[in-house]
């Protein structure tokens, strides 16, 4: 009689099930830990914004109270009214919108065209021109601030929206970003378009540019944020309050610190930030995709 013992097939299942349950529990614990860390980090990043909202509706006594209070004793909506009294806020808002739209639209067109040319076309001194454009990225903007001012002054565009927007109509970084994107696209698309009788101009506008939507979104996001927050160049160019963008208006408002309290400054900053925040909420998916694409490139 054989001494070998027979093991029923189902007898090993409980042990495997226990292992699976243990792994699931361990994974669940790790997920909970990650969620807790993410929640704490999110609250830490969100706290300054919530604190700004609190300060914008607080009185000076609440702001200077020691220890600080986390809820205002009374809501001072007069802070927002005082912002409109001290600044031509609506005019400055439209100046910021106009400058941002001009720069964004121009960079999408010009940087896309330049990026496509460097990525796909052959022409003399291509490497030299690309090196000159990319070398701009290594030069601080303050270095060519005075030459830019003299050029704008020569054109008679001081204290104008066009003068503020003009230096930002083209971007070396935007050209590099779009060049990298066009290089990643398959050549077969262009070859098929040429077989259909398209020339280089038609290939760019009808085939390549529509397919470059992720790159365009990335470039638009970067340009919008940099244009909306630009301070140094508009501060040099704009002299009248009506032609200043919001960033310069906030800087001038902060210059009256001796006669204005912190609540008014926070209210002004909140109003200036609101359009970008609302746009981010509406276009959140596109923004995340664009930032991810820019990071990959």
Coordinates of N, CA and C in Angstrom, one line a residue, residues 65-259:
X65 N -4.4 91.2 15.5 CA -4.7 90.5 16.8 C -3.6 89.5 17.1
X66 N -3.2 89.4 18.4 CA -2.3 88.4 18.9 C -2.9 87.7 20.1
X67 N -3.1 86.4 20.0 CA -2.9 85.5 18.9 C -3.8 85.7 17.8
X68 N -3.5 85.3 16.6 CA -4.3 85.5 15.4 C -5.7 84.8 15.5
X69 N -6.7 85.4 15.0 CA -8.0 84.7 14.9 C -8.2 84.1 13.6
X70 N -8.8 82.9 13.6 CA -9.0 82.2 12.3 C -10.4 82.4 11.7
X71 N -11.2 83.3 12.3 CA -12.5 83.7 11.8 C -12.7 85.2 12.1
X72 N -13.0 86.0 11.1 CA -13.1 87.5 11.4 C -14.3 87.7 12.3
X73 N -14.1 88.7 13.2 CA -15.2 89.1 14.1 C -16.4 89.8 13.3
X74 N -16.0 90.4 12.3 CA -17.0 91.0 11.4 C -16.4 91.1 10.0
X75 N -17.3 90.9 9.0 CA -16.9 90.8 7.6 C -16.8 92.3 7.0
X76 N -15.6 92.7 6.7 CA -15.4 94.0 6.2 C -15.4 94.0 4.6
X77 N -16.6 94.0 4.1 CA -16.7 94.1 2.6 C -16.3 95.4 2.0
X78 N -16.1 96.4 2.9 CA -15.6 97.7 2.5 C -14.2 97.6 1.9
X79 N -13.5 96.6 2.2 CA -12.1 96.4 1.7 C -12.2 96.3 0.1
X80 N -13.2 95.6 -0.4 CA -13.3 95.4 -1.8 C -13.8 96.8 -2.5
X81 N -14.6 97.5 -1.7 CA -15.1 98.8 -2.3 C -13.9 99.7 -2.3
X82 N -13.0 99.7 -1.3 CA -11.9 100.6 -1.3 C -10.9 100.3 -2.4
X83 N -10.8 99.0 -2.8 CA -9.9 98.7 -4.0 C -10.4 99.4 -5.2
X84 N -11.7 99.4 -5.5 CA -12.2 100.1 -6.7 C -12.1 101.6 -6.6
X85 N -12.1 102.1 -5.3 CA -12.0 103.5 -5.2 C -10.5 104.0 -5.4
X86 N -9.6 103.2 -5.1 CA -8.2 103.5 -5.2 C -7.6 103.2 -6.5
X87 N -8.1 102.2 -7.2 CA -7.6 101.8 -8.5 C -8.6 101.8 -9.6
X88 N -8.3 102.1 -10.9 CA -9.2 101.9 -12.0 C -9.2 100.4 -12.3
X89 N -9.7 99.6 -11.5 CA -9.5 98.1 -11.5 C -10.1 97.5 -12.8
X90 N -11.2 98.0 -13.3 CA -11.8 97.4 -14.5 C -10.9 97.7 -15.7
X91 N -10.4 99.0 -15.8 CA -9.5 99.3 -16.9 C -8.3 98.4 -16.9
X92 N -7.7 98.3 -15.7 CA -6.5 97.5 -15.5 C -6.8 96.0 -15.8
X93 N -7.9 95.5 -15.5 CA -8.3 94.2 -15.8 C -8.3 94.0 -17.3
X94 N -9.0 94.9 -18.1 CA -9.0 94.7 -19.5 C -7.7 94.9 -20.2
X95 N -6.8 95.7 -19.6 CA -5.4 95.8 -20.1 C -4.7 94.5 -20.0
X96 N -4.9 93.9 -18.8 CA -4.3 92.5 -18.6 C -4.8 91.5 -19.5
X97 N -6.1 91.5 -19.8 CA -6.8 90.6 -20.7 C -6.2 90.8 -22.1
X98 N -6.2 92.1 -22.5 CA -5.7 92.4 -23.9 C -4.3 92.0 -24.1
X99 N -3.4 92.3 -23.1 CA -2.0 91.9 -23.3 C -1.8 90.4 -23.3
X100 N -2.6 89.7 -22.4 CA -2.5 88.2 -22.4 C -3.0 87.6 -23.7
X101 N -4.1 88.1 -24.2 CA -4.6 87.5 -25.5 C -3.7 87.8 -26.6
X102 N -3.1 89.0 -26.7 CA -2.2 89.4 -27.8 C -1.0 88.5 -27.7
X103 N -0.4 88.3 -26.6 CA 0.8 87.5 -26.5 C 0.5 86.0 -26.7
X104 N -0.6 85.6 -26.2 CA -0.9 84.1 -26.4 C -1.2 83.8 -27.8
X105 N -2.0 84.6 -28.5 CA -2.3 84.4 -29.9 C -1.1 84.5 -30.8
X106 N -0.3 85.5 -30.5 CA 0.9 85.7 -31.4 C 1.9 84.5 -31.2
X107 N 2.1 84.1 -29.9 CA 3.1 83.0 -29.6 C 2.6 81.7 -30.2
X108 N 1.3 81.4 -30.2 CA 0.8 80.2 -30.7 C 1.1 80.1 -32.2
X109 N 0.9 81.3 -32.9 CA 1.1 81.3 -34.4 C 2.6 81.3 -34.7
X110 N 3.3 82.3 -34.1 CA 4.7 82.4 -34.5 C 5.6 81.3 -34.0
X111 N 5.4 80.9 -32.8 CA 6.3 79.8 -32.2 C 5.9 78.4 -32.9
X112 N 4.7 78.2 -33.3 CA 4.3 77.0 -34.0 C 5.0 77.0 -35.4
X113 N 5.0 78.1 -36.1 CA 5.6 78.2 -37.4 C 7.1 78.0 -37.3
X114 N 7.7 78.7 -36.3 CA 9.2 78.6 -36.2 C 9.6 77.2 -35.8
X115 N 8.8 76.6 -34.8 CA 9.1 75.3 -34.4 C 9.0 74.2 -35.5
X116 N 7.9 74.4 -36.3 CA 7.8 73.5 -37.5 C 8.9 73.6 -38.5
X117 N 9.3 74.9 -38.7 CA 10.4 75.1 -39.7 C 11.7 74.4 -39.2
X118 N 12.0 74.6 -37.9 CA 13.3 74.0 -37.4 C 13.2 72.5 -37.3
X119 N 12.0 72.0 -37.1 CA 11.8 70.5 -36.9 C 11.8 69.8 -38.3
X120 N 11.2 70.4 -39.3 CA 10.9 69.6 -40.5 C 11.6 70.2 -41.8
X121 N 12.0 71.4 -41.8 CA 12.5 72.0 -43.0 C 14.0 72.1 -43.0
X122 N 14.5 72.2 -44.2 CA 16.0 72.4 -44.4 C 16.2 73.7 -45.1
X123 N 17.1 74.5 -44.5 CA 17.4 75.8 -45.0 C 18.8 76.2 -44.5
X124 N 19.5 77.1 -45.2 CA 20.9 77.5 -44.8 C 20.9 78.1 -43.4
X125 N 22.0 77.8 -42.7 CA 22.2 78.3 -41.4 C 21.1 78.0 -40.4
X126 N 20.5 76.9 -40.6 CA 19.4 76.4 -39.7 C 20.0 76.2 -38.3
X127 N 21.1 75.5 -38.1 CA 21.7 75.3 -36.8 C 22.1 76.6 -36.1
X128 N 22.7 77.5 -36.9 CA 23.1 78.8 -36.3 C 21.9 79.6 -35.8
X129 N 20.9 79.7 -36.6 CA 19.7 80.4 -36.2 C 19.0 79.8 -35.0
X130 N 19.0 78.4 -34.9 CA 18.4 77.8 -33.8 C 19.2 78.0 -32.5
X131 N 20.6 78.0 -32.7 CA 21.4 78.3 -31.5 C 21.2 79.7 -31.0
X132 N 21.1 80.7 -32.0 CA 20.9 82.1 -31.6 C 19.5 82.2 -30.8
X133 N 18.5 81.6 -31.3 CA 17.2 81.7 -30.6 C 17.3 81.0 -29.2
X134 N 17.9 79.9 -29.1 CA 17.9 79.2 -27.8 C 18.9 79.9 -26.9
X135 N 19.9 80.6 -27.4 CA 20.8 81.4 -26.5 C 20.1 82.5 -25.7
X136 N 18.9 82.9 -26.2 CA 18.1 83.9 -25.5 C 17.7 83.4 -24.1
X137 N 17.5 82.0 -24.1 CA 17.1 81.5 -22.8 C 18.1 81.6 -21.7
X138 N 19.4 81.8 -22.1 CA 20.5 81.9 -21.1 C 20.8 83.3 -20.7
X139 N 20.1 84.3 -21.3 CA 20.3 85.7 -21.0 C 19.1 86.2 -20.1
X140 N 19.4 86.7 -18.9 CA 18.4 87.3 -18.1 C 17.6 88.4 -18.7
X141 N 16.3 88.5 -18.5 CA 15.6 89.5 -19.1 C 16.0 90.9 -18.8
X142 N 16.6 91.1 -17.6 CA 17.0 92.4 -17.2 C 18.1 93.0 -18.1
X143 N 18.9 92.1 -18.7 CA 20.0 92.5 -19.5 C 19.6 93.3 -20.7
X144 N 18.5 92.9 -21.4 CA 18.0 93.6 -22.6 C 16.8 94.5 -22.3
X145 N 16.6 94.8 -21.0 CA 15.5 95.7 -20.7 C 15.6 97.1 -21.3
X146 N 16.8 97.7 -21.1 CA 17.0 99.0 -21.6 C 16.9 99.1 -23.2
X147 N 17.6 98.1 -23.9 CA 17.4 98.2 -25.4 C 15.9 98.0 -25.8
X148 N 15.2 97.2 -25.1 CA 13.8 97.0 -25.4 C 13.0 98.3 -25.2
X149 N 13.4 99.0 -24.1 CA 12.7 100.3 -23.8 C 13.0 101.3 -24.9
X150 N 14.3 101.4 -25.3 CA 14.6 102.3 -26.4 C 13.9 102.0 -27.7
X151 N 13.8 100.7 -28.0 CA 13.1 100.4 -29.3 C 11.6 100.8 -29.2
X152 N 10.9 100.5 -28.1 CA 9.5 100.8 -27.9 C 9.4 102.3 -27.9
X153 N 10.3 103.0 -27.3 CA 10.3 104.5 -27.3 C 10.4 105.1 -28.7
X154 N 11.3 104.4 -29.5 CA 11.5 104.9 -30.9 C 10.2 104.7 -31.7
X155 N 9.4 103.7 -31.4 CA 8.2 103.4 -32.1 C 7.0 104.3 -31.6
X156 N 7.3 105.0 -30.5 CA 6.2 105.8 -29.9 C 5.1 105.0 -29.2
X157 N 5.5 103.9 -28.6 CA 4.5 103.0 -28.0 C 4.6 102.9 -26.5
X158 N 5.3 103.9 -25.9 CA 5.3 104.0 -24.4 C 3.9 104.2 -23.9
X159 N 3.6 103.5 -22.8 CA 2.3 103.7 -22.1 C 1.2 103.3 -23.0
X160 N 1.4 102.2 -23.8 CA 0.3 101.7 -24.6 C 0.2 100.2 -24.4
X161 N -0.9 99.6 -24.7 CA -1.1 98.1 -24.6 C -0.2 97.4 -25.6
X162 N 0.0 97.9 -26.8 CA 0.8 97.3 -27.8 C 2.3 97.3 -27.3
X163 N 2.7 98.4 -26.7 CA 4.1 98.5 -26.2 C 4.3 97.5 -25.1
X164 N 3.3 97.3 -24.2 CA 3.4 96.3 -23.2 C 3.5 94.8 -23.7
X165 N 2.7 94.6 -24.8 CA 2.6 93.2 -25.3 C 3.7 92.9 -26.3
X166 N 4.3 93.9 -27.0 CA 5.2 93.6 -28.1 C 6.3 92.7 -27.8
X167 N 7.1 92.9 -26.7 CA 8.3 92.0 -26.4 C 7.9 90.6 -26.2
X168 N 6.6 90.3 -25.8 CA 6.2 89.0 -25.5 C 5.5 88.3 -26.6
X169 N 5.5 88.8 -27.8 CA 4.8 88.2 -29.0 C 5.5 87.0 -29.5
X170 N 6.8 86.8 -29.2 CA 7.6 85.6 -29.6 C 8.3 85.1 -28.4
X171 N 8.6 83.8 -28.4 CA 9.2 83.2 -27.2 C 10.2 82.1 -27.7
X172 N 11.4 82.2 -27.2 CA 12.4 81.2 -27.6 C 12.0 79.8 -27.0
X173 N 11.5 79.9 -25.7 CA 11.1 78.6 -25.1 C 9.9 78.0 -25.9
X174 N 9.0 78.8 -26.3 CA 7.8 78.3 -27.0 C 8.2 77.7 -28.4
X175 N 9.2 78.3 -29.0 CA 9.7 77.7 -30.3 C 10.4 76.4 -30.0
X176 N 11.2 76.3 -28.9 CA 11.8 75.0 -28.6 C 10.7 73.9 -28.3
X177 N 9.7 74.3 -27.5 CA 8.7 73.4 -27.1 C 7.9 72.9 -28.3
X178 N 7.5 73.7 -29.3 CA 6.8 73.3 -30.4 C 7.7 72.5 -31.4
X179 N 9.0 72.9 -31.5 CA 9.9 72.1 -32.3 C 10.0 70.7 -31.8
X180 N 10.1 70.5 -30.5 CA 10.2 69.1 -29.9 C 8.9 68.4 -30.2
X181 N 7.8 69.0 -30.2 CA 6.5 68.3 -30.4 C 6.5 67.9 -31.9
X182 N 6.8 68.8 -32.8 CA 6.7 68.4 -34.2 C 7.7 67.3 -34.6
X183 N 8.9 67.3 -33.9 CA 9.8 66.3 -34.2 C 9.3 64.9 -33.8
X184 N 8.4 64.9 -32.8 CA 7.9 63.6 -32.3 C 6.8 63.1 -33.2
X185 N 6.3 63.8 -34.1 CA 5.2 63.4 -35.0 C 5.8 62.6 -36.2
X186 N 5.1 61.6 -36.6 CA 5.6 60.7 -37.7 C 5.7 61.4 -39.0
X187 N 6.8 61.1 -39.7 CA 6.9 61.7 -41.1 C 5.9 61.2 -42.1
X188 N 5.3 60.1 -41.8 CA 4.4 59.5 -42.7 C 3.1 60.4 -43.0
X189 N 2.8 61.2 -41.9 CA 1.7 62.2 -42.1 C 2.0 63.2 -43.2
X190 N 3.2 63.7 -43.2 CA 3.6 64.7 -44.2 C 3.7 64.1 -45.6
X191 N 4.2 62.9 -45.6 CA 4.4 62.2 -46.9 C 3.0 61.9 -47.5
X192 N 2.1 61.5 -46.7 CA 0.7 61.2 -47.2 C 0.1 62.5 -47.7
X193 N 0.3 63.6 -47.0 CA -0.3 64.9 -47.4 C 0.4 65.4 -48.7
X194 N 1.6 65.1 -48.9 CA 2.3 65.5 -50.2 C 1.8 64.7 -51.3
X195 N 1.5 63.4 -51.1 CA 0.9 62.6 -52.1 C -0.5 63.1 -52.5
X196 N -1.2 63.7 -51.6 CA -2.5 64.3 -51.9 C -2.4 65.6 -52.6
X197 N -1.2 66.1 -52.8 CA -1.0 67.4 -53.5 C -0.8 68.6 -52.6
X198 N -0.6 68.5 -51.3 CA -0.4 69.6 -50.4 C 1.0 70.1 -50.5
X199 N 1.1 71.4 -50.5 CA 2.5 72.0 -50.3 C 2.8 72.2 -48.9
X200 N 4.0 72.7 -48.6 CA 4.5 72.8 -47.2 C 3.5 73.7 -46.3
X201 N 3.0 74.8 -46.9 CA 2.1 75.7 -46.2 C 0.8 75.0 -45.8
X202 N 0.3 74.2 -46.8 CA -1.0 73.5 -46.5 C -0.8 72.4 -45.5
X203 N 0.4 71.7 -45.6 CA 0.7 70.6 -44.7 C 0.7 71.2 -43.2
X204 N 1.3 72.3 -43.1 CA 1.4 72.9 -41.7 C 0.1 73.3 -41.2
X205 N -0.7 74.0 -42.0 CA -2.0 74.5 -41.5 C -3.1 73.5 -41.4
X206 N -3.1 72.6 -42.3 CA -4.2 71.6 -42.4 C -4.0 70.3 -41.8
X207 N -2.7 69.9 -41.6 CA -2.4 68.6 -41.1 C -1.6 68.7 -39.8
X208 N -0.5 69.4 -39.7 CA 0.4 69.3 -38.6 C -0.2 70.2 -37.4
X209 N -0.6 71.4 -37.7 CA -1.1 72.3 -36.6 C -2.3 71.7 -35.9
X210 N -3.3 71.2 -36.6 CA -4.4 70.6 -35.8 C -4.0 69.4 -35.0
X211 N -3.0 68.7 -35.4 CA -2.5 67.5 -34.6 C -1.6 68.0 -33.4
X212 N -1.2 69.3 -33.5 CA -0.3 69.8 -32.4 C -1.1 70.4 -31.2
X213 N -2.3 70.0 -31.1 CA -3.1 70.6 -30.0 C -2.5 70.5 -28.6
X214 N -2.0 69.3 -28.2 CA -1.4 69.2 -26.8 C -0.2 70.2 -26.7
X215 N 0.6 70.4 -27.7 CA 1.7 71.4 -27.6 C 1.2 72.8 -27.5
X216 N 0.1 73.1 -28.3 CA -0.5 74.4 -28.3 C -1.1 74.7 -27.0
X217 N -1.8 73.8 -26.4 CA -2.3 74.0 -25.0 C -1.3 74.3 -24.0
X218 N -0.2 73.5 -24.1 CA 0.9 73.7 -23.1 C 1.5 75.1 -23.3
X219 N 1.8 75.5 -24.6 CA 2.3 76.9 -24.8 C 1.3 77.9 -24.4
X220 N 0.0 77.7 -24.6 CA -1.0 78.7 -24.2 C -1.0 78.9 -22.7
X221 N -0.9 77.8 -21.9 CA -1.0 77.8 -20.5 C 0.2 78.6 -20.0
X222 N 1.4 78.3 -20.4 CA 2.6 78.9 -20.0 C 2.6 80.4 -20.3
X223 N 2.1 80.8 -21.5 CA 2.1 82.2 -21.9 C 1.1 83.0 -21.1
X224 N -0.1 82.4 -20.9 CA -1.1 83.1 -20.1 C -0.7 83.4 -18.7
X225 N -0.1 82.4 -18.1 CA 0.4 82.6 -16.7 C 1.5 83.6 -16.6
X226 N 2.5 83.5 -17.5 CA 3.6 84.5 -17.5 C 3.1 85.9 -17.8
X227 N 2.2 86.0 -18.8 CA 1.7 87.4 -19.2 C 0.8 88.0 -18.1
X228 N 0.0 87.2 -17.5 CA -0.9 87.7 -16.4 C -0.1 88.2 -15.2
X229 N 1.0 87.5 -14.9 CA 1.8 87.8 -13.7 C 3.0 88.7 -14.0
X230 N 3.2 89.1 -15.3 CA 4.3 89.9 -15.7 C 4.3 91.3 -15.0
X231 N 5.4 91.7 -14.4 CA 5.4 92.9 -13.6 C 6.5 93.9 -14.1
X232 N 7.7 93.4 -14.3 CA 8.9 94.3 -14.5 C 8.7 95.1 -15.7
X233 N 8.4 94.5 -16.9 CA 8.3 95.2 -18.1 C 7.1 96.2 -18.1
X234 N 5.9 95.8 -17.7 CA 4.8 96.8 -17.7 C 5.1 97.9 -16.7
X235 N 5.8 97.6 -15.6 CA 6.1 98.6 -14.6 C 7.0 99.7 -15.2
X236 N 7.9 99.3 -16.2 CA 8.8 100.3 -16.8 C 8.1 101.0 -17.9
X237 N 7.2 100.4 -18.6 CA 6.5 101.0 -19.8 C 5.3 101.8 -19.4
X238 N 4.5 101.3 -18.6 CA 3.2 102.0 -18.3 C 3.4 103.1 -17.2
X239 N 2.9 104.2 -17.5 CA 3.0 105.3 -16.5 C 1.6 105.8 -16.0
X240 N 0.6 105.7 -16.8 CA -0.7 106.2 -16.4 C -1.5 105.0 -15.8
X241 N -2.2 105.2 -14.7 CA -3.0 104.1 -14.1 C -3.9 103.4 -15.0
X242 N -4.5 104.1 -16.0 CA -5.5 103.5 -16.9 C -4.9 102.5 -17.8
X243 N -3.6 102.6 -18.1 CA -2.9 101.7 -19.0 C -2.0 100.7 -18.3
X244 N -2.2 100.6 -17.0 CA -1.4 99.6 -16.3 C -2.2 98.3 -16.2
X245 N -1.5 97.1 -16.3 CA -2.2 95.9 -16.1 C -2.4 95.7 -14.6
X246 N -3.1 94.6 -14.2 CA -3.4 94.4 -12.8 C -2.1 94.2 -11.9
X247 N -1.1 93.6 -12.5 CA 0.1 93.3 -11.7 C 0.7 94.6 -11.3
X248 N 0.8 95.6 -12.2 CA 1.4 96.9 -11.8 C 0.4 97.7 -10.9
X249 N -0.9 97.5 -11.1 CA -1.8 98.2 -10.2 C -1.7 97.7 -8.8
X250 N -1.5 96.4 -8.6 CA -1.3 95.9 -7.2 C 0.0 96.4 -6.7
X251 N 1.1 96.5 -7.5 CA 2.4 97.0 -7.0 C 2.2 98.5 -6.6
X252 N 1.5 99.3 -7.3 CA 1.4 100.7 -6.9 C 0.5 100.8 -5.7
X253 N -0.5 99.9 -5.6 CA -1.3 99.9 -4.4 C -0.5 99.6 -3.1
X254 N 0.4 98.6 -3.3 CA 1.3 98.3 -2.2 C 2.2 99.4 -1.8
X255 N 2.5 100.3 -2.7 CA 3.3 101.4 -2.4 C 2.7 102.4 -1.5
X256 N 1.4 102.3 -1.3 CA 0.6 103.2 -0.4 C 0.5 102.5 1.0
X257 N 1.4 101.7 1.3 CA 1.2 100.8 2.5 C 1.0 101.6 3.8
X258 N 1.6 102.8 3.9 CA 1.4 103.6 5.1 C -0.1 104.1 5.2
X259 N -0.8 104.2 4.1 CA -2.2 104.7 4.2 C -3.2 103.7 3.8

